[in-house]
Coordinates of C-alpha atoms in Angstrom, one line a residue:
X1 CA -13.3 39.7 6.8
X2 CA -14.9 41.0 10.0
X3 CA -18.6 40.5 10.3
X4 CA -20.9 41.7 13.1
X5 CA -23.4 39.6 14.9
X6 CA -26.1 41.5 16.7
X7 CA -29.2 40.6 18.7
X8 CA -30.9 43.4 16.9
X9 CA -31.0 41.2 13.8
X10 CA -32.9 38.1 13.0
X11 CA -30.4 35.3 13.3
X12 CA -30.5 32.9 10.4
X13 CA -29.0 29.4 10.8
X14 CA -27.6 28.5 7.4
X15 CA -29.0 25.9 5.0
X16 CA -27.0 22.9 3.9
X17 CA -25.8 24.8 0.8
X18 CA -24.0 27.3 2.9
X19 CA -20.3 26.5 3.6
X20 CA -18.7 28.2 6.6
X21 CA -14.9 28.5 6.6
X22 CA -13.8 29.0 10.2
X23 CA -11.4 27.6 12.8
X24 CA -14.1 25.5 14.2
X25 CA -15.9 22.6 12.4
X26 CA -18.5 23.6 9.9
X27 CA -22.1 23.1 10.9
X28 CA -25.4 23.3 9.1
X29 CA -29.0 22.6 9.4
X30 CA -31.3 21.4 6.7
X31 CA -33.7 24.2 7.2
X32 CA -33.1 27.9 8.0
X33 CA -34.6 29.2 11.3
X34 CA -35.5 32.8 11.4
X35 CA -35.8 33.9 15.1
X36 CA -37.6 37.0 16.1
X37 CA -39.1 38.3 19.3
X38 CA -42.6 38.5 17.9
X39 CA -41.7 41.5 15.7
X40 CA -39.9 43.4 18.5
X41 CA -36.4 44.6 17.9
X42 CA -33.8 43.2 20.2
X43 CA -32.7 46.6 21.3
X44 CA -35.8 46.8 23.4
X45 CA -34.4 44.1 25.6
X46 CA -31.0 45.8 26.0
X47 CA -28.9 43.1 24.3
X48 CA -25.4 44.3 23.2
X49 CA -23.5 43.6 20.1
X50 CA -21.1 40.8 19.8
X51 CA -18.2 40.8 17.3
X52 CA -17.2 37.7 15.4
X53 CA -13.7 38.0 14.3
X54 CA -13.3 34.6 12.8
X55 CA -13.5 34.3 9.0
X56 CA -16.9 33.0 8.3
X57 CA -17.4 33.5 4.6
X58 CA -20.6 32.4 3.0
X59 CA -20.1 30.8 -0.4
X60 CA -23.0 30.6 -2.8
X61 CA -23.5 27.5 -4.9
X62 CA -24.4 28.4 -8.5
X63 CA -25.2 25.0 -9.7
X64 CA -27.8 25.1 -12.4
X65 CA -26.9 28.5 -13.6
X66 CA -25.9 28.3 -17.3
X67 CA -24.4 31.8 -17.8
X68 CA -20.7 31.9 -17.9
X69 CA -19.0 33.9 -15.1
X70 CA -16.0 35.8 -16.1
X71 CA -13.8 38.2 -14.0
X72 CA -13.9 41.3 -16.2
X73 CA -11.1 43.2 -14.6
X74 CA -10.4 46.7 -15.8
X75 CA -7.6 49.1 -15.0
X76 CA -7.7 48.7 -11.3
X77 CA -6.2 45.3 -10.8
X78 CA -7.5 42.0 -9.4
X79 CA -10.2 41.5 -6.8
X80 CA -9.1 42.1 -3.1
X81 CA -8.4 39.0 -0.9
X82 CA -10.1 40.6 2.1
X83 CA -13.0 43.0 2.3
X84 CA -14.2 46.0 4.3
X85 CA -17.8 44.9 3.9
X86 CA -19.9 41.9 2.9
X87 CA -22.2 44.1 0.8
X88 CA -22.0 47.6 -0.5
X89 CA -25.0 49.2 -2.1
X90 CA -24.6 52.3 -4.4
X91 CA -27.8 54.3 -4.0
X92 CA -30.0 54.8 -0.9
X93 CA -33.3 54.9 -2.6
X94 CA -36.2 52.5 -1.8
X95 CA -34.4 49.6 -3.6
X96 CA -31.1 50.2 -1.8
X97 CA -32.8 50.6 1.6
X98 CA -34.8 47.4 1.2
X99 CA -31.7 45.5 0.2
X100 CA -29.7 46.9 3.1
X101 CA -32.3 46.0 5.7
X102 CA -32.6 42.5 4.4
X103 CA -28.8 42.1 4.3
X104 CA -28.5 43.1 7.9
X105 CA -31.2 40.6 8.8
X106 CA -29.1 38.0 7.0
X107 CA -26.1 38.9 9.1
X108 CA -24.1 40.8 6.4
X109 CA -21.9 43.7 7.3
X110 CA -23.4 46.3 5.0
X111 CA -22.7 49.8 3.8
X112 CA -24.7 52.1 1.5
X113 CA -23.3 54.9 -0.6
X114 CA -25.5 58.0 -1.3
X115 CA -24.4 61.1 -3.0
X116 CA -27.6 63.0 -2.6
X117 CA -30.2 62.3 0.1
X118 CA -31.5 59.1 1.6
X119 CA -34.7 57.9 0.0
X120 CA -33.8 58.6 -3.6
X121 CA -36.4 59.6 -6.2
X122 CA -39.4 57.9 -4.6
X123 CA -39.1 59.5 -1.2
X124 CA -37.9 62.9 -2.2
X125 CA -39.1 63.6 -5.8
X126 CA -41.6 60.8 -6.6
X127 CA -44.1 58.5 -5.0
X128 CA -44.1 60.0 -1.4
X129 CA -44.6 63.7 -2.1
X130 CA -46.9 63.0 -5.0
X131 CA -49.2 61.0 -2.7
X132 CA -49.4 63.9 -0.3
X133 CA -50.6 66.2 -3.2
X134 CA -53.0 63.5 -4.3
X135 CA -54.4 63.2 -0.8
X136 CA -55.2 66.9 -0.9
X137 CA -56.7 66.7 -4.4
X138 CA -58.9 63.8 -3.4
X139 CA -60.3 65.5 -0.3
X140 CA -60.8 68.8 -2.2
X141 CA -62.4 67.2 -5.1
X142 CA -64.9 65.4 -2.8
X143 CA -65.7 68.5 -0.8
X144 CA -66.2 70.5 -4.1
X145 CA -68.7 67.9 -5.5
X146 CA -72.1 69.3 -4.5
X147 CA -73.8 66.2 -5.9
X148 CA -71.6 63.8 -3.9
X149 CA -72.0 65.7 -0.7
X150 CA -75.8 66.0 -1.1
X151 CA -76.1 62.3 -1.7
X152 CA -74.5 61.7 1.6
X153 CA -76.7 64.3 3.3
X154 CA -73.8 66.7 3.9
X155 CA -73.8 70.5 3.5
X156 CA -70.3 72.0 3.0
X157 CA -69.6 75.6 2.4
X158 CA -67.2 76.6 -0.4
X159 CA -64.0 74.5 -0.1
X160 CA -60.7 76.2 -0.9
X161 CA -56.9 75.6 -0.3
X162 CA -53.7 77.3 0.6
X163 CA -51.1 76.6 -2.0
X164 CA -48.1 77.0 0.4
X165 CA -49.9 74.8 3.0
X166 CA -50.4 72.1 0.4
X167 CA -46.7 72.3 -0.7
X168 CA -45.6 72.2 2.9
X169 CA -47.6 69.0 3.5
X170 CA -45.8 67.3 0.6
X171 CA -42.4 68.5 1.7
X172 CA -42.9 67.6 5.3
X173 CA -44.0 64.1 4.4
X174 CA -40.9 63.6 2.3
X175 CA -38.7 64.9 5.2
X176 CA -40.3 62.6 7.7
X177 CA -40.0 59.4 5.5
X178 CA -36.4 60.3 4.6
X179 CA -35.6 60.7 8.3
X180 CA -37.3 57.4 9.1
X181 CA -35.3 55.5 6.4
X182 CA -32.0 57.1 7.6
X183 CA -32.7 56.2 11.2
X184 CA -33.8 52.7 10.5
X185 CA -30.5 52.0 8.7
X186 CA -28.4 53.6 11.4
X187 CA -30.2 51.7 14.1
X188 CA -29.4 48.4 12.4
X189 CA -25.8 49.2 11.9
X190 CA -25.7 50.0 8.2
X191 CA -22.8 52.3 7.4
X192 CA -24.0 55.3 5.3
X193 CA -21.1 56.5 3.2
X194 CA -21.8 60.0 1.9
X195 CA -20.6 60.8 -1.6
X196 CA -21.0 59.9 -5.3
X197 CA -20.2 56.2 -5.7
X198 CA -18.5 54.5 -8.7
X199 CA -17.3 51.1 -9.5
X200 CA -13.5 51.3 -9.2
X201 CA -12.7 47.7 -10.1
X202 CA -13.7 44.2 -9.2
X203 CA -15.3 44.3 -5.8
X204 CA -14.1 47.9 -5.3
X205 CA -16.2 51.1 -4.8
X206 CA -14.8 54.7 -4.8
X207 CA -16.9 57.4 -3.2
X208 CA -16.4 61.0 -2.2
X209 CA -17.6 64.6 -2.3
X210 CA -16.5 67.3 -4.7
X211 CA -13.5 69.1 -3.2
X212 CA -12.7 66.3 -0.8
X213 CA -10.4 63.3 -1.1
X214 CA -11.9 60.1 -2.5
X215 CA -12.3 56.9 -0.5
X216 CA -12.0 53.4 -1.8
X217 CA -13.8 50.5 0.0
X218 CA -14.1 46.8 -0.9
X219 CA -16.9 44.4 -0.6
X220 CA -17.6 40.7 -1.3
X221 CA -20.7 41.8 -3.3
X222 CA -21.9 45.1 -4.7
X223 CA -25.3 46.2 -5.7
X224 CA -25.9 49.2 -8.1
X225 CA -29.2 50.9 -7.1
X226 CA -28.8 54.4 -8.6
X227 CA -32.3 54.8 -9.8
X228 CA -33.4 57.2 -12.5
X229 CA -34.1 60.9 -13.4
X230 CA -36.9 62.5 -15.5
X231 CA -36.5 61.9 -19.2
X232 CA -36.7 65.1 -21.3
X233 CA -36.9 64.6 -25.1
X234 CA -34.8 66.7 -27.4
X235 CA -36.2 70.1 -28.4
X236 CA -37.8 70.7 -25.0
X237 CA -36.2 73.5 -22.9
X238 CA -36.8 73.1 -19.2
X239 CA -36.5 76.2 -17.1
X240 CA -37.9 74.8 -13.8
X241 CA -40.6 77.4 -13.6
X242 CA -42.9 77.3 -16.6
X243 CA -41.5 74.2 -18.3
X244 CA -41.0 71.6 -15.6
X245 CA -40.5 68.0 -14.8
X246 CA -42.2 66.0 -12.0
X247 CA -39.2 67.0 -9.8
X248 CA -40.3 70.7 -10.0
X249 CA -44.0 70.1 -10.0
X250 CA -43.9 68.4 -6.7
X251 CA -42.7 71.6 -5.1
X252 CA -46.0 73.2 -6.2
X253 CA -44.4 76.7 -6.4
X254 CA -47.5 77.9 -8.3
X255 CA -50.7 76.6 -9.8
X256 CA -51.1 77.7 -13.5
X257 CA -54.4 78.4 -15.0
X258 CA -53.6 76.3 -18.0
X259 CA -51.0 73.5 -18.1
X260 CA -50.0 71.1 -20.9
X261 CA -48.9 67.7 -19.7
X262 CA -46.7 65.8 -22.2
X263 CA -47.4 62.1 -21.7
X264 CA -50.5 60.4 -20.3
X265 CA -49.0 57.6 -18.3
X266 CA -48.9 57.2 -14.6
X267 CA -47.1 60.5 -13.9
X268 CA -49.2 62.5 -16.3
X269 CA -52.5 61.1 -15.0
X270 CA -51.7 61.7 -11.4
X271 CA -50.7 65.3 -12.0
X272 CA -53.8 65.9 -14.1
X273 CA -55.8 64.8 -11.0
X274 CA -53.9 67.2 -8.8
X275 CA -54.0 70.2 -11.1
X276 CA -57.7 69.9 -12.1
X277 CA -58.6 69.6 -8.4
X278 CA -56.7 72.8 -7.7
X279 CA -58.5 74.6 -10.5
X280 CA -56.2 74.3 -13.5
X281 CA -57.2 73.4 -17.1
X282 CA -55.1 70.6 -18.5
X283 CA -54.2 69.6 -22.0
X284 CA -52.7 66.2 -22.6
X285 CA -50.1 65.7 -25.4
X286 CA -49.7 62.0 -26.2
X287 CA -47.5 60.5 -29.0
X288 CA -49.6 57.3 -29.4
X289 CA -53.1 57.1 -30.8
X290 CA -54.8 56.7 -27.4
X291 CA -54.5 58.0 -23.9
X292 CA -53.1 55.8 -21.2
X293 CA -51.4 53.4 -23.6
X294 CA -49.8 51.3 -20.9
X295 CA -53.1 50.3 -19.3
X296 CA -55.5 47.4 -20.2
X297 CA -57.5 48.9 -23.1
X298 CA -60.9 48.3 -21.4
X299 CA -59.8 49.8 -18.1
X300 CA -58.2 52.7 -20.1
X301 CA -61.5 53.5 -21.8
X302 CA -63.4 53.4 -18.5
X303 CA -60.8 55.6 -16.8
X304 CA -60.9 58.1 -19.6
X305 CA -64.7 58.3 -19.3
X306 CA -64.4 59.0 -15.5
X307 CA -61.0 60.8 -15.1
X308 CA -60.7 62.8 -18.4
X309 CA -64.0 63.5 -20.0
X310 CA -65.9 65.2 -17.1
X311 CA -63.0 67.3 -16.1
X312 CA -61.4 70.4 -17.5
X313 CA -59.1 68.3 -19.7
X314 CA -58.6 68.2 -23.4
X315 CA -56.0 66.2 -25.4
X316 CA -54.0 65.8 -28.6
X317 CA -53.1 62.2 -29.5
X318 CA -50.7 60.9 -32.2
X319 CA -48.5 64.0 -31.9
X320 CA -45.0 64.8 -30.7
X321 CA -44.1 68.0 -28.7
X322 CA -41.1 68.6 -30.9
X323 CA -40.2 72.0 -29.4
X324 CA -41.3 73.7 -26.2
X325 CA -40.1 77.2 -25.3
X326 CA -40.5 78.5 -21.7
X327 CA -42.5 81.7 -21.0
X328 CA -40.3 84.8 -21.2
X329 CA -40.6 88.5 -22.0
X330 CA -44.4 88.4 -21.4
X331 CA -44.9 85.6 -23.8
X332 CA -46.6 82.3 -22.9
X333 CA -45.1 78.8 -23.1
X334 CA -45.1 77.8 -26.8
X335 CA -45.5 74.1 -27.8
X336 CA -44.9 73.0 -31.4
X337 CA -46.7 69.8 -32.3
X338 CA -45.7 67.4 -35.0
X339 CA -47.8 64.5 -36.4
X340 CA -46.3 61.3 -35.0
X341 CA -46.7 59.4 -38.3
X342 CA -46.1 61.9 -41.0
X343 CA -43.6 64.0 -39.0
X344 CA -45.3 67.1 -40.5
X345 CA -46.0 70.2 -38.3
X346 CA -49.6 70.0 -37.0
X347 CA -50.4 72.6 -34.4
X348 CA -49.0 75.2 -32.0
X349 CA -50.2 75.6 -28.4
X350 CA -49.7 78.6 -26.1
X351 CA -50.2 77.7 -22.5
X352 CA -49.1 79.0 -19.1
X353 CA -47.0 76.0 -18.2
X354 CA -45.9 72.6 -19.5
X355 CA -45.2 69.5 -17.5
X356 CA -42.9 66.9 -19.1
X357 CA -44.1 63.5 -18.0
X358 CA -42.5 61.4 -20.7
X359 CA -41.1 58.8 -18.4
X360 CA -37.7 58.4 -16.7
X361 CA -34.2 57.6 -17.8
X362 CA -31.6 55.5 -15.8
X363 CA -29.1 57.4 -13.7
X364 CA -25.9 55.4 -14.6
X365 CA -23.6 58.0 -16.2
X366 CA -20.3 58.2 -14.3
X367 CA -20.7 54.9 -12.5
X368 CA -17.4 53.6 -13.7
X369 CA -18.8 50.7 -15.5
X370 CA -16.1 50.9 -18.1
X371 CA -13.7 49.8 -15.4
X372 CA -15.3 46.3 -15.5
X373 CA -16.1 46.2 -19.2
X374 CA -19.8 46.8 -18.9
X375 CA -21.6 48.7 -21.6
X376 CA -25.1 50.1 -20.9
X377 CA -28.0 49.7 -23.3
X378 CA -29.8 53.1 -23.7
X379 CA -28.4 53.9 -20.2
X380 CA -29.7 50.7 -18.6
X381 CA -27.3 48.2 -17.0
X382 CA -27.7 44.8 -18.6
X383 CA -28.6 42.1 -16.1
X384 CA -29.9 38.5 -16.1
X385 CA -33.0 37.2 -14.3
X386 CA -31.0 37.1 -11.0
X387 CA -30.0 40.8 -11.4
X388 CA -26.4 39.8 -12.1
X389 CA -24.6 42.3 -14.3
X390 CA -23.6 41.2 -17.8
X391 CA -20.4 42.6 -19.4
X392 CA -19.8 43.6 -23.0
X393 CA -18.8 40.0 -23.9
X394 CA -22.0 38.5 -22.6
X395 CA -20.4 37.2 -19.4
X396 CA -21.5 37.7 -15.8
X397 CA -19.4 40.1 -13.8
X398 CA -18.7 38.3 -10.5
X399 CA -20.2 39.7 -7.3
X400 CA -21.9 42.6 -9.1
X401 CA -25.7 43.2 -9.3
X402 CA -28.0 45.9 -10.4
X403 CA -31.5 46.6 -9.2
X404 CA -34.4 49.0 -9.8
X405 CA -34.7 51.7 -12.4
X406 CA -31.0 51.4 -13.4
X407 CA -31.7 48.0 -14.9
X408 CA -35.0 48.9 -16.6
X409 CA -36.8 45.6 -15.9
X410 CA -39.7 47.2 -14.0
X411 CA -39.3 50.9 -13.1
X412 CA -41.3 50.9 -9.8
X413 CA -39.9 51.6 -6.3
X414 CA -41.3 48.4 -4.8
X415 CA -40.0 46.3 -7.7
X416 CA -36.5 47.7 -6.9
X417 CA -36.9 46.7 -3.2
X418 CA -38.1 43.2 -4.2
X419 CA -35.1 42.9 -6.6
X420 CA -32.7 44.0 -3.8
X421 CA -34.1 41.4 -1.4
X422 CA -33.8 38.7 -4.1
X423 CA -30.1 39.6 -4.6
X424 CA -29.4 39.4 -0.9
X425 CA -31.0 36.0 -0.8
X426 CA -28.6 34.9 -3.5
X427 CA -25.5 36.2 -1.9
X428 CA -26.4 34.5 1.3
X429 CA -26.7 31.1 -0.4
X430 CA -30.3 30.7 -1.4
X431 CA -31.0 30.8 -5.1
X432 CA -34.0 33.2 -5.8
X433 CA -35.6 34.4 -9.0
X434 CA -38.1 37.2 -8.8
X435 CA -41.3 36.9 -10.8
X436 CA -42.0 40.3 -12.2
X437 CA -45.4 39.2 -13.4
X438 CA -46.5 39.1 -9.8
X439 CA -45.5 42.7 -9.0
X440 CA -48.5 45.1 -8.9
X441 CA -48.6 48.6 -10.2
X442 CA -51.0 51.4 -9.3
X443 CA -52.0 54.9 -10.4
X444 CA -53.3 57.0 -7.5
X445 CA -56.0 59.0 -9.3
X446 CA -59.5 59.4 -7.9
X447 CA -60.7 56.7 -8.4
X448 CA -57.5 54.7 -8.5
X449 CA -56.2 52.2 -11.1
X450 CA -54.2 49.1 -10.3
X451 CA -53.0 46.1 -12.2
X452 CA -50.9 43.0 -12.0
X453 CA -49.8 40.5 -14.6
X454 CA -50.8 40.7 -18.3
X455 CA -53.2 43.0 -20.1
X456 CA -55.9 41.3 -22.2
X457 CA -54.0 41.8 -25.5
X458 CA -50.8 40.4 -23.8
X459 CA -52.7 37.4 -22.4
X460 CA -54.3 36.5 -25.7
X461 CA -51.0 36.8 -27.5
X462 CA -49.5 34.4 -24.9
X463 CA -52.5 32.1 -25.3
X464 CA -52.0 31.9 -29.0
X465 CA -48.3 31.1 -28.7
X466 CA -48.8 28.5 -26.0
X467 CA -52.0 27.0 -27.2
X468 CA -54.5 27.8 -24.4
X469 CA -57.7 29.7 -24.2
X470 CA -57.9 33.0 -22.3
X471 CA -61.1 33.6 -20.3
X472 CA -62.3 36.9 -18.8
X473 CA -64.4 37.6 -15.7
X474 CA -65.6 41.0 -14.6
X475 CA -67.4 42.5 -11.6
X476 CA -68.7 46.0 -10.9
X477 CA -68.2 48.2 -7.8
X478 CA -71.9 49.0 -8.2
X479 CA -72.6 45.5 -6.7
X480 CA -70.5 46.2 -3.7
X481 CA -72.2 47.3 -0.5
X482 CA -69.2 49.3 0.9
X483 CA -68.6 51.1 -2.4
X484 CA -72.3 52.1 -2.5
X485 CA -72.2 53.2 1.1
X486 CA -69.3 55.6 0.2
X487 CA -71.3 56.7 -2.9
X488 CA -68.4 55.5 -5.0
X489 CA -70.0 52.8 -7.2
X490 CA -68.1 53.8 -10.3
X491 CA -65.5 51.0 -10.9
X492 CA -64.7 47.7 -12.5
X493 CA -62.5 44.7 -11.7
X494 CA -61.3 42.4 -14.5
X495 CA -59.8 38.9 -14.3
X496 CA -57.8 37.2 -17.1
X497 CA -57.3 33.5 -16.5
X498 CA -57.0 30.1 -18.0
X499 CA -60.2 28.2 -17.7
X500 CA -58.5 24.8 -18.1
X501 CA -56.3 25.0 -15.0
X502 CA -57.3 28.2 -13.2
X503 CA -54.1 30.0 -13.6
X504 CA -54.4 33.8 -13.0
X505 CA -52.9 35.7 -16.0
X506 CA -53.8 39.3 -14.9
X507 CA -56.0 41.4 -12.8
X508 CA -57.0 45.0 -13.4
X509 CA -59.0 47.2 -11.1
X510 CA -60.5 50.7 -11.6
X511 CA -62.3 52.0 -8.5
X512 CA -62.2 53.1 -4.9
X513 CA -59.0 52.0 -3.2
X514 CA -58.0 49.9 -6.2
X515 CA -54.3 50.2 -5.2
X516 CA -55.0 48.4 -2.0
X517 CA -57.3 45.7 -3.4
X518 CA -54.8 44.5 -6.1
X519 CA -52.5 42.8 -3.5
X520 CA -54.8 39.8 -3.0
X521 CA -54.4 39.1 -6.8
X522 CA -50.6 39.8 -6.9
X523 CA -50.0 37.5 -3.9
X524 CA -52.1 34.8 -5.5
X525 CA -50.0 35.0 -8.7
X526 CA -46.7 35.0 -6.7
X527 CA -47.7 31.9 -4.7
X528 CA -49.1 30.1 -7.7
X529 CA -52.6 30.0 -6.2
X530 CA -55.3 28.8 -8.6
X531 CA -58.7 30.4 -8.9
X532 CA -60.5 27.1 -7.9
X533 CA -58.7 27.3 -4.5
X534 CA -58.9 31.1 -3.9
X535 CA -62.7 30.9 -4.4
X536 CA -62.9 29.4 -0.9
X537 CA -61.2 32.3 0.8
X538 CA -63.5 34.3 3.2
X539 CA -63.8 38.0 3.0
X540 CA -65.2 40.3 5.7
X541 CA -68.6 41.8 4.9
X542 CA -69.2 44.5 4.0
X543 CA -65.8 45.4 2.6
X544 CA -64.3 46.5 -0.7
X545 CA -62.3 43.2 -0.7
X546 CA -65.6 41.5 -1.7
X547 CA -65.0 43.0 -5.2
X548 CA -62.2 40.5 -5.6
X549 CA -64.2 37.8 -3.9
X550 CA -67.0 38.1 -6.4
X551 CA -64.5 38.4 -9.3
X552 CA -62.8 35.1 -8.5
X553 CA -66.2 33.4 -7.8
X554 CA -67.5 34.4 -11.2
X555 CA -64.7 32.7 -13.0
X556 CA -65.5 29.4 -14.7
X557 CA -62.7 26.9 -14.2
X558 CA -62.8 23.3 -15.4
X559 CA -60.1 22.0 -13.1
X560 CA -61.3 20.8 -9.6
X561 CA -60.2 22.5 -6.3
X562 CA -57.0 21.3 -4.7
X563 CA -57.3 18.4 -2.3
X564 CA -53.9 19.0 -0.8
X565 CA -53.6 18.7 3.0
X566 CA -52.8 22.4 3.3
X567 CA -56.0 23.4 1.5
X568 CA -58.2 21.0 3.4
X569 CA -56.6 21.9 6.8
X570 CA -57.3 25.6 6.2
X571 CA -61.0 25.1 5.1
X572 CA -62.7 24.9 8.5
X573 CA -65.9 26.3 9.8
X574 CA -66.3 28.4 12.9
X575 CA -67.6 25.2 14.7
X576 CA -64.5 23.4 13.7
X577 CA -62.4 26.2 15.1
X578 CA -64.2 26.1 18.4
X579 CA -63.8 22.3 18.7
X580 CA -60.1 22.6 17.6
X581 CA -59.4 25.1 20.3
X582 CA -61.2 23.2 23.0
X583 CA -59.7 19.8 22.2
X584 CA -57.1 18.9 24.8
X585 CA -54.8 17.2 22.3
X586 CA -54.8 20.1 19.9
X587 CA -52.3 23.0 19.9
X588 CA -53.5 25.7 22.3
X589 CA -52.3 29.0 23.6
X590 CA -49.8 27.3 26.0
X591 CA -48.3 25.3 23.1
X592 CA -47.9 28.5 21.1
X593 CA -46.2 30.1 24.0
X594 CA -43.9 27.1 24.5
X595 CA -43.0 27.2 20.8
X596 CA -42.1 30.9 21.0
X597 CA -40.1 30.3 24.1
X598 CA -38.1 27.5 22.4
X599 CA -37.3 29.9 19.5
X600 CA -36.0 32.5 21.9
X601 CA -33.8 29.8 23.7
X602 CA -32.4 28.7 20.4
X603 CA -31.5 32.3 19.5
X604 CA -29.6 32.7 22.7
X605 CA -27.9 29.4 22.3
X606 CA -26.7 30.1 18.7
X607 CA -25.6 33.6 19.8
X608 CA -23.5 32.0 22.6
X609 CA -21.9 29.6 20.1
X610 CA -20.9 32.6 17.9
X611 CA -19.5 34.4 21.0
X612 CA -17.6 31.3 22.0
X613 CA -16.1 31.0 18.5
X614 CA -15.1 34.6 18.6
X615 CA -13.4 34.1 22.0
X616 CA -11.4 31.1 20.6
X617 CA -10.3 33.2 17.6
X618 CA -8.9 35.9 19.9
X619 CA -7.0 33.4 22.1

């Protein structure tokens, strides 16, 4: 195996559970050292690439993992003895991109296979262009609100929009981000293999374009990151013009006077925000008995009062759209509704357009999973908590992982990226299990909705099973100075926690910039920070972050604050900081510079060692 060492990557000295097979003695340090030039890429300093031709395979110790690993070979023989790459990723969406960049940082020779365009759903047909449309809808809604403008002392003439200009803004943003992702991978030496990728056998990937010969490449490890496509229920005929999915809606080819949106989850809510701001009337069709079923019930009720009731939106709940016929021959779109419980016909709607926002389905057809004895479950690739693929016999498929929407654990772009990074940590020797309860989610309506962890019903169910009491704390945006200055006092933050030990179970926010505010809570959950400790964190005033500050301070926790050295060392006053910086025996700027310089010298030293090893191998 040939691997590439580059000064453009952060050099990681292996931990003691790495084993290096080379012609020189193995070496290891007890702690990994990640060396960087203060965030600057090494290309800025003109360093060149060095090639290490010695075999330096990293072996991962799987001690403590109880799942049996079985080599499920199919019709394409045994695993290869040497590999073209350390890691091949099938799918260049946000998950695949995040995994590729982390793999390069870890020193892995990496390739990514993409049959469509780099960026996947998120960049090209999802989060990125939708945020461009939502940015327009937010600005337009604000300018059209005479009451809001008057409260700020502003006078604005009639606000309007150019449909093509709005569509171009979304398309241009997607193109720019797609170009950035492509260039970032190329700059770091990731090989982009163009074509549809399939699993050809153990540690083998076949890829190619229609009409061209296929190519087969091998890799020590493979990650499936093929994402998802819009899910369209049976009986719905999509023509891409009057009956559309989110893929079509993001092109904004026209703005209908009246549009029905099937599904009131994240996708449906965001598009209702866009369409109503642009002048459309919206009708929600929801199979469950309430709108926004995936949200915390209290937050959902408040959001309905603000985002649904005052706008040109009506809704039908507890019904299925069993048949939708596109507009043709001068007739409108016809939607037949059926009662979700009795399955009896209930109503018929005639609208100008219908948007199908019933979720997404994994894109795993044709992946060649049968070659390795893997059977999908409703299209999802079965994996364990470490994203390792499980075959039809319940055994782990060696060196094969699946991340993102294709595994169905959490269908969010940033979750896919986090899963990819977790996999790379594992294949480079560090066991890592991602906590999905710490991954935040957001709906970019105006105002926004965000959440992390459990909803209140989920938390109370967990409390009953495990025998602890769930407490709730709340704070309003009406008490926040910055929100009032923006004339955006409508909002609520809600905390679910254990009063006995201060564990954060969930946080839900509805209000201005909720999507940005949630990360303090998600990071606290990820790091295991308890409420009694986070209460001492200081927030700038006046900022929206004080909504979370007040939320944590209002919680009543019985357990005392941590007395650990880390906590006490970080709790210093401004006077302490001044004395700390002036004390001759304390670390100062010179010591920081010396520390950074030592890191640079170490990076150069280890690079020289690798170069010397390479020279020996060529002799």
